[in-house]
Coordinates of C-alpha atoms in Angstrom, one line a residue:
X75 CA -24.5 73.2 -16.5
X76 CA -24.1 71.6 -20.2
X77 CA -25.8 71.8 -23.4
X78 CA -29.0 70.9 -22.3
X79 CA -31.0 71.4 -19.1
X80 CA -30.2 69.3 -16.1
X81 CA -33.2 67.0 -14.3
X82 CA -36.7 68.0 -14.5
X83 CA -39.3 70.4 -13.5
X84 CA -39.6 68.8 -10.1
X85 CA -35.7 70.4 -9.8
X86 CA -34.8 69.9 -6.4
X87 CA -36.0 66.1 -6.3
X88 CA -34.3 65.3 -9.6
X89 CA -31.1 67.0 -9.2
X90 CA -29.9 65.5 -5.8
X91 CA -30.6 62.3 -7.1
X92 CA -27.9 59.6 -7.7
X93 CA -28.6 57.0 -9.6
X94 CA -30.9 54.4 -10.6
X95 CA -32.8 51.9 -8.3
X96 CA -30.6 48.7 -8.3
X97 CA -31.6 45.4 -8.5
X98 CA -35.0 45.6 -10.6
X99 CA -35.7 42.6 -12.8
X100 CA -34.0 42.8 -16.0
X101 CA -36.0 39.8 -17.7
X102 CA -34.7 37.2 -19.7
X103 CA -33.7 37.3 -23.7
X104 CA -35.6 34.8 -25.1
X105 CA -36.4 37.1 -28.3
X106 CA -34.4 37.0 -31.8
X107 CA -31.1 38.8 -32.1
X108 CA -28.3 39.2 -29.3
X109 CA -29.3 41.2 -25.8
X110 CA -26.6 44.5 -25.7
X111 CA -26.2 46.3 -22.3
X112 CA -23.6 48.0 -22.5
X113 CA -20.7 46.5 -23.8
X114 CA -17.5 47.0 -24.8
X115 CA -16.0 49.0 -27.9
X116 CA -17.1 48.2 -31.4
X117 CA -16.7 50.5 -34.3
X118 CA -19.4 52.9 -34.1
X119 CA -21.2 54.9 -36.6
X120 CA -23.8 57.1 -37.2
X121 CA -26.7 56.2 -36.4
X122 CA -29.9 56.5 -39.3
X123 CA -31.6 59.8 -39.6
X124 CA -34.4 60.6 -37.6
X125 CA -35.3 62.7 -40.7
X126 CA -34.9 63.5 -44.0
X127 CA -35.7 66.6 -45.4
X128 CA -38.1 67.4 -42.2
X129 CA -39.6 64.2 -42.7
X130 CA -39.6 61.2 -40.4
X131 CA -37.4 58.7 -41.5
X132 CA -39.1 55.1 -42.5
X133 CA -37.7 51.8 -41.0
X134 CA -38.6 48.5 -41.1
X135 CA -41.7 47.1 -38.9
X136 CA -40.6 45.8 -35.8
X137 CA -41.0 41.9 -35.5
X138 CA -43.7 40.6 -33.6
X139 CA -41.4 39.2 -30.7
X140 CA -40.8 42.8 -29.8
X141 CA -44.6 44.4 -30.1
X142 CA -46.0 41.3 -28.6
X143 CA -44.0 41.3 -25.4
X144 CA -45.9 41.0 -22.0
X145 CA -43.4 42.7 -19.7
X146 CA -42.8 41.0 -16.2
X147 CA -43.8 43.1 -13.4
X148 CA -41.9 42.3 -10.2
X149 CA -41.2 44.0 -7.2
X150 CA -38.2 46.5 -7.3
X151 CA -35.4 45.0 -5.6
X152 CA -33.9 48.0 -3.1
X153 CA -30.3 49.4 -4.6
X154 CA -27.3 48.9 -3.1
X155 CA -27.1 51.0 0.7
X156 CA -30.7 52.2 -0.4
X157 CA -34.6 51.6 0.4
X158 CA -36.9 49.9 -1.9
X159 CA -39.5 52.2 -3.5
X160 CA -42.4 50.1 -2.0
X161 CA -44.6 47.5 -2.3
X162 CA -46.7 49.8 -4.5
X163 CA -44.2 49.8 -7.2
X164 CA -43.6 47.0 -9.8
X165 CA -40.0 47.2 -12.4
X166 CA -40.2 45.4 -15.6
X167 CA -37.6 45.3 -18.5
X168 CA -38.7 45.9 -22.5
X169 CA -36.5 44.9 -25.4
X170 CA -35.8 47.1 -28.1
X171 CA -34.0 47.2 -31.1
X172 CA -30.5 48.5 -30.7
X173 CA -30.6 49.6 -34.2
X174 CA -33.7 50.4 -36.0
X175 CA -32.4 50.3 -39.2
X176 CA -32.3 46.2 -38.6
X177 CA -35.0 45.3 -36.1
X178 CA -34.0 41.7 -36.0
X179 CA -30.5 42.6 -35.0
X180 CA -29.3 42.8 -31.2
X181 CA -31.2 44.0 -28.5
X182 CA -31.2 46.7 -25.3
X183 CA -33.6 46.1 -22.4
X184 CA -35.4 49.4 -21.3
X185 CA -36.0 49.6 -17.6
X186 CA -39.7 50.8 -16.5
X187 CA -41.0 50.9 -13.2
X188 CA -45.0 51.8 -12.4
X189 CA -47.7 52.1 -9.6
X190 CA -50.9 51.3 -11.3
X191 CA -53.9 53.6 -11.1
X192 CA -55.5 53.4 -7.6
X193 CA -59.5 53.6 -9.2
X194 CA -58.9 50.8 -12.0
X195 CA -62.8 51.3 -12.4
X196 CA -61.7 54.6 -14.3
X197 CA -58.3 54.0 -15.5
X198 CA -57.4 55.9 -18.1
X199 CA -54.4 54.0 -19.2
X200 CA -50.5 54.6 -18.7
X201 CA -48.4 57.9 -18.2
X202 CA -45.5 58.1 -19.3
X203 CA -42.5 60.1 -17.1
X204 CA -39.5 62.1 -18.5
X205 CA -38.0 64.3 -16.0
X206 CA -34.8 65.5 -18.4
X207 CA -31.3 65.2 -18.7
X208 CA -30.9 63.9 -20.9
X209 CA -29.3 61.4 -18.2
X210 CA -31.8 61.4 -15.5
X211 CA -33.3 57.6 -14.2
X212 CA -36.9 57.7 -14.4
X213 CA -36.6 54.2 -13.0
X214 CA -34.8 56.1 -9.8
X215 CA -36.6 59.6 -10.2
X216 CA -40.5 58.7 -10.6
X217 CA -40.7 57.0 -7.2
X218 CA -39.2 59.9 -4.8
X219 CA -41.5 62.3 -7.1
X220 CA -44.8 60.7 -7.1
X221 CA -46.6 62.6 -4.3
X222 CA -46.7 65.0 -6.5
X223 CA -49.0 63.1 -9.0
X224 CA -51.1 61.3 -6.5
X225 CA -54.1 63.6 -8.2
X226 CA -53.2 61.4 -11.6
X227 CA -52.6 58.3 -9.7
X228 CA -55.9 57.8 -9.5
X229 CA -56.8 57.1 -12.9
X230 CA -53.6 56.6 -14.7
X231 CA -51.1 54.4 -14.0
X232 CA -47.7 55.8 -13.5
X233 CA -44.8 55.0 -15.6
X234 CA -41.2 55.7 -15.2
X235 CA -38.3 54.5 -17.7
X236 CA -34.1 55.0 -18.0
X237 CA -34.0 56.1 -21.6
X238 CA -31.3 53.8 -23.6
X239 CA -27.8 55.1 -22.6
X240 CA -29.0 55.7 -19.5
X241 CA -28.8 53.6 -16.0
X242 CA -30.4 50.3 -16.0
X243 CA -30.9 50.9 -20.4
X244 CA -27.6 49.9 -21.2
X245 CA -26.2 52.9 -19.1
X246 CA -23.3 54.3 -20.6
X247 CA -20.0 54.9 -18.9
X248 CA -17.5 56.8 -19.8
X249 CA -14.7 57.4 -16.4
X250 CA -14.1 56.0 -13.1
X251 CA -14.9 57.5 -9.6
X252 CA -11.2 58.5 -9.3
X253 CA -11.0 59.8 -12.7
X254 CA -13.6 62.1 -12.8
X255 CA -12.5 63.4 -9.2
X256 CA -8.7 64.4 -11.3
X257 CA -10.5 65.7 -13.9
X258 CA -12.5 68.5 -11.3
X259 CA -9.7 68.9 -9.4
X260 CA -7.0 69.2 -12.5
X261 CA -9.2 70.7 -15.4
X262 CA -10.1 74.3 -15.7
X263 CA -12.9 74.9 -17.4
X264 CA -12.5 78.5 -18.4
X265 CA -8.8 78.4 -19.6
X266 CA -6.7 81.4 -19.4
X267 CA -3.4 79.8 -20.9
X268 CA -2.6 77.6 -24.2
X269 CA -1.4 74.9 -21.4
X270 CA -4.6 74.9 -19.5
X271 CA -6.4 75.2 -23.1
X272 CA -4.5 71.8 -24.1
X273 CA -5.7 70.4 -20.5
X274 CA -9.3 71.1 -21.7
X275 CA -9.4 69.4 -24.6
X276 CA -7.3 66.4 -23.5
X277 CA -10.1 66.0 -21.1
X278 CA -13.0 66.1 -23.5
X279 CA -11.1 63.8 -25.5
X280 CA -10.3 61.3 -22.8
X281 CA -13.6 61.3 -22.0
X282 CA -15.3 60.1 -25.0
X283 CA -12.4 57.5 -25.5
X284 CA -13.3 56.1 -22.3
X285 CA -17.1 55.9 -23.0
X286 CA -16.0 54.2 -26.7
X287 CA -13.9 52.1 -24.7
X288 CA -16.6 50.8 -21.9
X289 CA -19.7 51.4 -23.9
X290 CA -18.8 51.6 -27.6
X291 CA -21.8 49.2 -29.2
X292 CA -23.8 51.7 -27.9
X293 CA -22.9 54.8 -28.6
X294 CA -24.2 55.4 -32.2
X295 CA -27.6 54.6 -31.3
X296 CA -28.7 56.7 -28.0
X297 CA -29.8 59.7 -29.4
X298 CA -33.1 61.1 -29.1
X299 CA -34.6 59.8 -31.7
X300 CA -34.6 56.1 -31.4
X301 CA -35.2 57.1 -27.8
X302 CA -38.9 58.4 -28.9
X303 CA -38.9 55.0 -31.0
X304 CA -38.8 53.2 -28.0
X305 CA -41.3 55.1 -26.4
X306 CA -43.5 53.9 -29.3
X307 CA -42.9 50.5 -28.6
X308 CA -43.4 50.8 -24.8
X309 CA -46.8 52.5 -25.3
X310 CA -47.9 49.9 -27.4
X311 CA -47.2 47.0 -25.0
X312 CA -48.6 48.9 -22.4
X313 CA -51.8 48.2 -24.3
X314 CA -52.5 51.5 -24.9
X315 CA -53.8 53.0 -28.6
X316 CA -52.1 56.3 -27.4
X317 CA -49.7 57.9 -25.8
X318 CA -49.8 59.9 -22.2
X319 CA -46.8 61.8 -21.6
X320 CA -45.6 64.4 -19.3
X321 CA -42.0 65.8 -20.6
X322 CA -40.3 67.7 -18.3
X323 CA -36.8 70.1 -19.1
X324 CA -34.7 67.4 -21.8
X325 CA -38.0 65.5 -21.8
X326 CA -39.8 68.0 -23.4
X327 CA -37.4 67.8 -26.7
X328 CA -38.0 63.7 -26.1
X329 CA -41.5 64.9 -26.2
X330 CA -41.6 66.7 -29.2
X331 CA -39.7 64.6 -31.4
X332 CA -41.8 62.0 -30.4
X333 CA -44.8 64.0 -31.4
X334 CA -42.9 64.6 -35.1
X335 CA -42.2 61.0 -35.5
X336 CA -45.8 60.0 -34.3
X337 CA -48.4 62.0 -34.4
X338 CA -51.2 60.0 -35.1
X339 CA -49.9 58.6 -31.8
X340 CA -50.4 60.9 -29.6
X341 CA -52.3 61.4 -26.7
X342 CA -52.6 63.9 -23.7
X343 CA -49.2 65.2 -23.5
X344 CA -47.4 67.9 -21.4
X345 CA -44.0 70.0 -22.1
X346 CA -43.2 71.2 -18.9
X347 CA -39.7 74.1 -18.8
X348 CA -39.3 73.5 -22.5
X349 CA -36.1 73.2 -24.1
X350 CA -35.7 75.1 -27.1
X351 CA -35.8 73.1 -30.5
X352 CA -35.0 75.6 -32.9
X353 CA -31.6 75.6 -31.1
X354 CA -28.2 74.1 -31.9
X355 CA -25.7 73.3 -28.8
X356 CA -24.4 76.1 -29.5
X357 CA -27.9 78.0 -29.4
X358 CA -28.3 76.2 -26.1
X359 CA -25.3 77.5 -24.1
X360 CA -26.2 80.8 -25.3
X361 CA -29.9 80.1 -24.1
X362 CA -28.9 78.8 -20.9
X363 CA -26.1 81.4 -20.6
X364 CA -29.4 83.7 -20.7
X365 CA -31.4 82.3 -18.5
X366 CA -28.9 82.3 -15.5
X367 CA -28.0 85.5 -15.6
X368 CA -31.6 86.1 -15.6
X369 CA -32.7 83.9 -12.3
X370 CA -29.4 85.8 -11.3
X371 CA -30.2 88.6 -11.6
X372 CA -33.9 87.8 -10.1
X373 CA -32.4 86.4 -6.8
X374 CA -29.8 89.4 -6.3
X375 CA -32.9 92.0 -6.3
X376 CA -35.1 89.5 -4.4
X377 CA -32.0 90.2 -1.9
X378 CA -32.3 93.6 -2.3
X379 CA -29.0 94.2 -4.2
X380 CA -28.6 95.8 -7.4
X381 CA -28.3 93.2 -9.7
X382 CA -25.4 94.6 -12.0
X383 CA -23.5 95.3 -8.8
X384 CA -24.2 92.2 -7.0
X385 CA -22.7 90.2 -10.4
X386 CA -19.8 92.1 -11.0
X387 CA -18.9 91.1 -6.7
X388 CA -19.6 87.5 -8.0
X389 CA -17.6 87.9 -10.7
X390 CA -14.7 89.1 -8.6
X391 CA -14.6 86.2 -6.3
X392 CA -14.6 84.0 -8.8
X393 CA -11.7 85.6 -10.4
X394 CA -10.5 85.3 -6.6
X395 CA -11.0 81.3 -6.9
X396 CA -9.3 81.2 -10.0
X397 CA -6.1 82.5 -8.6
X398 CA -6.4 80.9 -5.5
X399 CA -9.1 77.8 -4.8
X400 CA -10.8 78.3 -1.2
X401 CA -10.1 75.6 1.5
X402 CA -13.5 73.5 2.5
X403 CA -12.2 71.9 5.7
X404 CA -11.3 68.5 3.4
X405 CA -8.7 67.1 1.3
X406 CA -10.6 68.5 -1.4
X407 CA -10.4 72.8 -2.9
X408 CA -13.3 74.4 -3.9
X409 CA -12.0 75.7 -7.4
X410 CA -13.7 78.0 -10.0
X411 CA -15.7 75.5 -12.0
X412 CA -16.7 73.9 -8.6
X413 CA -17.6 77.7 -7.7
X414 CA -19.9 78.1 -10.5
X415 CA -21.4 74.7 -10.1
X416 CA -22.4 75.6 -6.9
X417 CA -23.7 79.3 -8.0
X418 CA -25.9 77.4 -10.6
X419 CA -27.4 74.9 -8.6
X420 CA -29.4 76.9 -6.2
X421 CA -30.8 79.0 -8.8
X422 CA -33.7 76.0 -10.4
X423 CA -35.6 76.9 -7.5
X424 CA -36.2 79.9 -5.3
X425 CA -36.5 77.6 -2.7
X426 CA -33.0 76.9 -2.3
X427 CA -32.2 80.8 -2.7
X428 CA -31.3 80.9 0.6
X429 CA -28.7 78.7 0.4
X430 CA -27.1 80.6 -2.3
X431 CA -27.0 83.4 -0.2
X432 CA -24.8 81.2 2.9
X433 CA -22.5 79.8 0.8
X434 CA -21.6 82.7 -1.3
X435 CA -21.3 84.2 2.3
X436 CA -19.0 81.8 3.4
X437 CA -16.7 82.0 0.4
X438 CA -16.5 85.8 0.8
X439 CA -14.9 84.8 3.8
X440 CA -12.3 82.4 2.5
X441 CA -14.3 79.3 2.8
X442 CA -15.5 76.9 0.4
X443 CA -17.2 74.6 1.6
X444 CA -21.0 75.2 0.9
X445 CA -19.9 75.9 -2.5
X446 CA -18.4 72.8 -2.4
X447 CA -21.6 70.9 -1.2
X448 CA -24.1 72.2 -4.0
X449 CA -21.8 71.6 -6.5
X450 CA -21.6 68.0 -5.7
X451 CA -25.4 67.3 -5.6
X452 CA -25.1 68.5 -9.1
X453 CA -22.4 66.4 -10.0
X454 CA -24.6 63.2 -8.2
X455 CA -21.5 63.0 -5.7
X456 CA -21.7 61.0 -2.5
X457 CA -20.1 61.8 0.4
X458 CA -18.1 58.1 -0.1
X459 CA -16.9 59.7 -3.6
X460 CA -19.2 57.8 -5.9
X461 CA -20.7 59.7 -8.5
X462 CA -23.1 59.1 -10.3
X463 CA -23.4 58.5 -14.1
X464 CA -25.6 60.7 -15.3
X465 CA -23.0 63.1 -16.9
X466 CA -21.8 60.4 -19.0
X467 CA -25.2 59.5 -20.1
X468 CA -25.9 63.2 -20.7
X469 CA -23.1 63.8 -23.3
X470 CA -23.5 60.3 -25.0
X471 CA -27.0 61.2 -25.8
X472 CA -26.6 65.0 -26.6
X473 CA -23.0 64.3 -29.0
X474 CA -25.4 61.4 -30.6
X475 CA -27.9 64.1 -31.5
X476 CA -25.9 67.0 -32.5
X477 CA -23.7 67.3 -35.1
X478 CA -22.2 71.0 -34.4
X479 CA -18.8 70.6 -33.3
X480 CA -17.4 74.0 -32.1
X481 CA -13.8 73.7 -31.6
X482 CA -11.0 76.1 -29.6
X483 CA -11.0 78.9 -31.7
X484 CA -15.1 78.5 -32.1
X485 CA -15.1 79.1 -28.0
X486 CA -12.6 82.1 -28.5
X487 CA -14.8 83.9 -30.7
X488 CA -18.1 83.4 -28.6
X489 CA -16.6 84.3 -25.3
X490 CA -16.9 88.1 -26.0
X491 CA -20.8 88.1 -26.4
X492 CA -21.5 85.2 -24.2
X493 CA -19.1 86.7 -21.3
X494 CA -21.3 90.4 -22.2
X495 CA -24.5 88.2 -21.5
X496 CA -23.2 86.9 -18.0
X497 CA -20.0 88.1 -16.3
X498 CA -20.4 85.2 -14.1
X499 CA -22.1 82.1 -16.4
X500 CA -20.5 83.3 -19.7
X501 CA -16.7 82.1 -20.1
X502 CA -18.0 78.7 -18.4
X503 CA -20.7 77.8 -21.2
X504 CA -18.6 79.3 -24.0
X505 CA -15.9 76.9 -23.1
X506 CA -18.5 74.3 -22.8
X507 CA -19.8 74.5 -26.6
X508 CA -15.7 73.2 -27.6
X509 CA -15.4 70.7 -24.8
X510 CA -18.8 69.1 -24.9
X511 CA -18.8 66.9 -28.5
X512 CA -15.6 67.9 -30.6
X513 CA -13.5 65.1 -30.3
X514 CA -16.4 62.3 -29.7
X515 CA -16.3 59.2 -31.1
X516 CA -19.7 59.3 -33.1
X517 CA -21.2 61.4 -35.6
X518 CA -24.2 63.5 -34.5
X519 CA -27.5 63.2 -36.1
X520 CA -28.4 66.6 -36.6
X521 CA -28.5 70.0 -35.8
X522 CA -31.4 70.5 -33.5
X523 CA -34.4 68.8 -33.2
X524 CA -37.8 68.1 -35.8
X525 CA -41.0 68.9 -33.6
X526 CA -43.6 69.8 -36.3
X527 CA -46.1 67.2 -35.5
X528 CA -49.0 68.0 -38.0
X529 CA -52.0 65.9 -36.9
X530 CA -51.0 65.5 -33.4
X531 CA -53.6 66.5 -30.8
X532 CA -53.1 69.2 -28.8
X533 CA -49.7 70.0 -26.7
X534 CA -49.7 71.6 -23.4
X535 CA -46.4 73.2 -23.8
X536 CA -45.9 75.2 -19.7
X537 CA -43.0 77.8 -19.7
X538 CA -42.1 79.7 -16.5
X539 CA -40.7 83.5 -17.2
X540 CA -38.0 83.0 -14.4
X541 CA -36.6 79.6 -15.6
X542 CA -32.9 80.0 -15.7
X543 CA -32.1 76.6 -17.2
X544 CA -34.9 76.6 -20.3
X545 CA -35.7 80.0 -20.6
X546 CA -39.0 80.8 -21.2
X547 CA -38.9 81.9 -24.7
X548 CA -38.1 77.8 -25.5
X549 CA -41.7 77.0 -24.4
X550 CA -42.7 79.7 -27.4
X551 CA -41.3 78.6 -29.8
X552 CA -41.8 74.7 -29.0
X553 CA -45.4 76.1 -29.4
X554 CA -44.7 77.4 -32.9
X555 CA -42.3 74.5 -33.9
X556 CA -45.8 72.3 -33.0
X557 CA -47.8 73.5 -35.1
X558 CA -50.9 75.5 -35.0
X559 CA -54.1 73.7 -33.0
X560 CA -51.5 71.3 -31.8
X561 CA -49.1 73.1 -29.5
X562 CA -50.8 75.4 -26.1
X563 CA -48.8 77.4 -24.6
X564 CA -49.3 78.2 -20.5
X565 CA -47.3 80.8 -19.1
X566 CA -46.4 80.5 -15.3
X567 CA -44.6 84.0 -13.9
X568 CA -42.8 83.1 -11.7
X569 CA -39.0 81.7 -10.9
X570 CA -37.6 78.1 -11.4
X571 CA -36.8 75.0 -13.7
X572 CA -40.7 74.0 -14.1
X573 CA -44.2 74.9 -13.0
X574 CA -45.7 71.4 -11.8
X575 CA -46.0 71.1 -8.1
X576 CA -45.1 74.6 -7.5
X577 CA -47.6 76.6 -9.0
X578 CA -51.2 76.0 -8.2
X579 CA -52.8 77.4 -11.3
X580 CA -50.6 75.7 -13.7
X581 CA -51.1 72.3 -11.6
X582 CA -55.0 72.7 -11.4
X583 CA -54.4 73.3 -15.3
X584 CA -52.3 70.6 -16.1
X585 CA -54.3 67.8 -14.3
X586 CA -57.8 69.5 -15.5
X587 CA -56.5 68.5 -18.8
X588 CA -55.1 64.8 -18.0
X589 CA -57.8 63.6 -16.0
X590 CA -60.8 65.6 -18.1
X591 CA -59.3 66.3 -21.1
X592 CA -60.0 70.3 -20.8
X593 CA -57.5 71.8 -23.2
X594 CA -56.9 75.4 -22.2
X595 CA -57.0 78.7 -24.2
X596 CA -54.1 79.3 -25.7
X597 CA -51.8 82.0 -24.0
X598 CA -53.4 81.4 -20.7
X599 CA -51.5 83.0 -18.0
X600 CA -50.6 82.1 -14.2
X601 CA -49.3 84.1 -11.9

């Protein structure tokens, strides 16, 4: 639970995921200026402006050894103690500029993976996948989703990438295994006492020395921004004159600045739970702080419980785990921010209510365990100990894009409204606003994202009332922030982080409008 939303609309598939597919062909640098993946520390900076004064920002045109590439489609090699997507699925690496300020300078590869259309007699062209984060492999995502675009399969090809920063995209790392295991166990994240306040901070600062120590060269240059400018470059050596997109949670702010940057550029494009871009960080924790008290509250009356009642009880065995962490039948304590981990990551789908309702059960009782378990399927955790890196990616990429820095005393003074919004959600994300960027290594860009995209064709921006990670009123003003006849809002009620796949009216809707082009009426409702 951090600035922005975690993995995409397709929640439960996303968020248990850990890692990217290993192994896929990472090509070969025969093009001008020096390959960087990854890298060790340099002296970072900020990176250009996506903007200026609400305006895109201009840079120079790429070379032609970068817009003429022909990417080299091979089968995906299986990741380490892992199965191989299948023989339907091809991974191919793209160069980009690290900086696009100097587009002859040194170069990342961007990992893609795709399954071409099945009816090439009436393909369509590509589709491009974002299912959030920001930190989540498409490369790793896209295969273990795609049932649920075999509809779109038919006419479009499918086509998953790792944004830069991000797993096979010069992935950024920022700790080891065993560090981040002392930090959960060793760091409270809702400190009561200046010692435990100093213990925060040291952690947030450690943390971004490490990623500027394995991953400085980097670090200036994975915001969002040049992330849409490689999108631009992969849609044109896909061949196609526009682009197909389909955003989901983090990818829907990918999507919009995209559609500011290039509008003439875009195609058939879908915001799926959209994150908010009239928001700073700080708007953000207070949005997300929101929108899980809401799903909450939602789950706690679908239990029949009185939802004020039923969260002060919460409240109170947190507190409990505070004082006292619960045994889990390991060497390993369930502690409060593991607690609230756990609360948090049931609630993206009702689906997975039920397992809210057994492990808060269980920790009533003295036991952790459950707890335990959903909190490290958030935190990409193997039962070995591994985790995955998507955290550090996450941060890299939100510090590169935000320059609101909230310290201590910025946390003090939000922790009496945010703790009145949520008893149980509020001290956590309060916290979360000082410990997230303050002491990183590289200036932020801005303060929340440019998504007027005047000219852009229309927008299917979906919002779900009941979405506790990108509350619905995000998908609203994403609309607005669009720009009128270019952003279409469709309302799903109903519960969840996203409406693909789970909601038949919005997925009639959505692929009515990829595969026909139907644009719906604005405001449309499903229920």
């Amino acid at each position: 639970m951090v600035s922005h939303a975690r993995a995409g609309a397709l929640a439960a598939a996303a968020l248990l995921l850990t890692g990217a597919l290993a192994g896929c062909d990472d090509g070969t640098d025969d093009k001008p200026g020096k390959a960087v993946d990854g890298g060790a520390a340099g002296s970072p900076s900020a990176a250009a402006p996506s903007t200026t004064d609400g305006k895109p920002a201009r840079f120079p045109a790429l070379p032609g050894s970068l817009t003429s590439q022909h990417p080299d489609w091979k089968r995906c090699e299986a990741p380490e103690g892992g199965t191989s997507p299948g023989a339907d699925w091809r991974c191919a690496t793209v160069r980009v500029p690290l900086d696009y300020a100097k587009p002859g300078g040194d170069t990342i590869g961007i990992a893609l993976i795709r399954k071409e259309a099945r009816d090439k007699g009436r393909r369509l062209g590509s589709m491009l996948f974002d299912f959030g984060g920001p930190g989540g492999s498409g490369v790793s995502i896209l295969p273990r989703a795609a049932g649920s675009y075999e509809k779109l399969n038919t006419r479009y090809d499918l086509v998953g990438f790792d944004p830069r920063g991000v797993a096979g995209s010069a992935g950024v790392r920022c700790r080891s295994d065993q560090e981040q295991e002392d930090a959960g166990r060793k760091v409270d994240m809702t400190p009561d006492t200046a010692a435990e306040e100093a213990a925060f901070m040291k952690d947030g600062a450690d943390f971004g020395a490490g990623c500027e120590r394995r991953s400085g060269k980097v670090l200036p240059f994975v915001g969002t921004a040049n992330a849409a400018r490689d999108m631009d470059l992969i849609r044109e050596v896909l061949g196609d004159r526009k682009l197909t997109y389909f955003g989901m949670s983090y990818g829907t702010e990918l999507g919009g600045t995209y559609a500011h940057l290039f509008p003439a550029s875009v195609g058939r494009t879908v915001l799926d739970a959209v994150v908010d871009p009239t928001a700073d960080s700080v708007g953000h924790a207070h949005n997300q702080t929101t929108g899980f008290q809401r799903a909450l509250d939602n789950y706690l009356k679908d239990r029949g419980q009185d939802a004020k009642t039923g969260t002060r009880r919460i409240a109170r065995l947190l507190a409990r785990i505070d004082r006292k962490p619960l045994p889990t039948g390991t060497s390993r304590e369930l502690n409060e921010s593991l607690a609230i981990t756990g609360i948090v990551m049931p609630l993206y789908s009702k689906d997975s209510w039920p397992f809210l309702t057994q492990a808060l059960d269980e920790a009533e009782g003295g036991r952790g365990s459950m707890l335990l378990q959903l909190a490290d399927s958030y935190n990409s955790r193997d039962e070995k100990g591994h985790y995955g890196t998507e955290s550090h990616s996450q941060r890299a990429i939100s510090c590169a894009d935000s320059n609101v820095r909230p310290t201590v005393a910025d946390a003090k003074a939000l922790l009496p409204e945010f703790e009145k919004l949520s008893p149980v959600f509020g001290a956590f994300l309060a916290w979360d606003t000082a410990g997230w960027c303050s002491d990183w290594p590289v200036k932020g860009e801005r303060g929340n994202p440019e998504a007027g995209a005047p000219g852009a064709g229309p927008i299917l921006v979906v919002g779900t009332t009941g979405d506790p990670a990108t509350p619905y009123e995000g998908a609203r003003k994403m609309a607005d922030e669009l720009g009128r006849g270019v952003g279409v809002l469709l309302t799903n009620k109903g519960e969840g982080h996203g409406a693909y796949g789970r909601n038949t009216c919005v997925t009639s809707t959505v692929d009515t409008y990829f595969l026909d082009g139907k644009v719906p009426a604005d405001g449309k409702t499903c229920s």
